[in-house]
Amino acid sequence: MKAIQIIEPSKVKVVEIEKPCVGAGEIMVKLHYVGFCGSDLNTFLGRNPMVKLPVIPGHEVGAVIEAVGEGVPEGLKPGMTVTLNPYTNCGTCASCRNGRVNACQYNETLGVQRNGVMCEYAVVPWQKVIPAEGISPRDCALIEPMSVGFHAVSRGAVQDGEYVMVIGCGMVGMGAVVRAALRGAIVIAVDVDDDKLALAQKAGATYAINSMAEDVHVRMQEITSGYGADVVIEAVGNPVTYVMAVNEVGFTGRVVCIGYAKSDVSFQTKLFVQKELDIRGSRNAMPGDFRAVINYLKSGNCPIEPFVSRIITPEETAEALNDWAAAPGKVFRILAKF
Ligand SMILES: [Zn+2]
Ligand SMILES: [Zn+2]
C-alpha cells in the first residue's frame, strides 16, 4: 500500500509499504483523508526536534472501519466513519497517575514520536478509534486539531460572560474560539490575517484584532473596560505573542499556553506576581474534547468549508508543503486524500 514518507528535510516520497494485519483487540481502518498538522510541516522543514527521520507523518484522521479483530466491542463495526485518538499514554507516569493521560510524559503521537498514518490502511488498538457517524470522512480529519483548542478552553476553566482572548486563529486557535463561545464567553480573536479573523467571527468571536494593523493593548483595554482579559489562550508559539498574553491578561486572570515556542522567551516576572496569574500549559486533548468537537460538527453550526484549504494526492505532498511554508498565514488545513 501507498504511504507518504518524509525521508530528510525538504524531501518527501510516496513509498510502498506492507499492508498491516488486524489482530485481537485491534481495528483496521481505511484512511480517506489525513490532515497535515503544523508539526508535520515542521518535520518536513527539518525543524521538529521530536522526530527521527525517516517518518510517515499524519495524525489528523478521517477514516472508515475496514475490519475488526477478535474481542473488539460490538459497537465498532466495518463501514463506520471514525477518527483516531493519535496519542499513547504509558499508564504509570505522574500525568497518567493523575488521570491526565493527554499529557503523558512518554506520549507518542502518530507521525511524531512514531510513524503516522499518511497511508492507505492502519491498524490500531480499538480504544483509539472514535466513532464519528454523521460526519463526513473529510470533516473527520479536522476533529483532532479542533479538539486541542477545545482542551485549552477546559484548561482555562472558561465561564460564561468572561472575556477570552485567543491569540492565533489557525485550526487549533479556532477550536479555542469555538469552545469559548459555546461556553458563553465573549471571545476576542487576535491574528495577523484578516481572512482568519473574519472566519473567527463566523465561528463565534465577538471581537477581532489584527495585531499587525492595530494597537492590541489599546483595543483590549477598550473592549474590556480597562480590566484586561479574564483568560488569554496563546495558540501561536512565538515570543511576541507569549509576552502579549501576559501583558493583556487582567489581574488574577488565567493564561493558557498551547503554542510551542522555538526559542526562549523573556518575561517581566513581576507581572506573574502582581497579577497573581494562573499560567497553565495545555497539551493534546482528552477523549471528552474529541466528543465535544464531534457534537459541535454534528450541530451543523460550524463554518467548515473554509477550514479545508486544499485537498491533495500523496504525490503532491512536497509541492503543497512548500506552498504552505511560503504562505503560512493563508492555510488552515491541507488534507491528503487516499
Ligand atoms: Zn496536530
Ligand atoms: Zn504516562
PDB file of C-alpha atoms and ligand atoms in Angstrom, residues 89-93 95-96 104-106, ligand 2:
ATOM      1  CA  ASN A  89      -0.116   7.002  27.325  1.00  0.00           C
ATOM      2  CA  CYS A  90       2.103   4.850  29.497  1.00  0.00           C
ATOM      3  CA  GLY A  91      -0.282   4.414  32.417  1.00  0.00           C
ATOM      4  CA  THR A  92       2.373   4.887  35.084  1.00  0.00           C
ATOM      5  CA  CYS A  93       3.916   8.390  34.842  1.00  0.00           C
ATOM      6  CA  SER A  95       0.336  12.602  34.425  1.00  0.00           C
ATOM      7  CA  CYS A  96      -1.197   9.171  33.876  1.00  0.00           C
ATOM      8  CA  CYS A 104       1.632  11.569  29.423  1.00  0.00           C
ATOM      9  CA  GLN A 105       5.348  12.068  29.914  1.00  0.00           C
ATOM     10  CA  TYR A 106       6.026   9.267  27.445  1.00  0.00           C
TER      11      TYR A 106
HETATM   12 ZN    ZN B   2       2.178   8.322  31.192  1.00  0.00          ZN
END
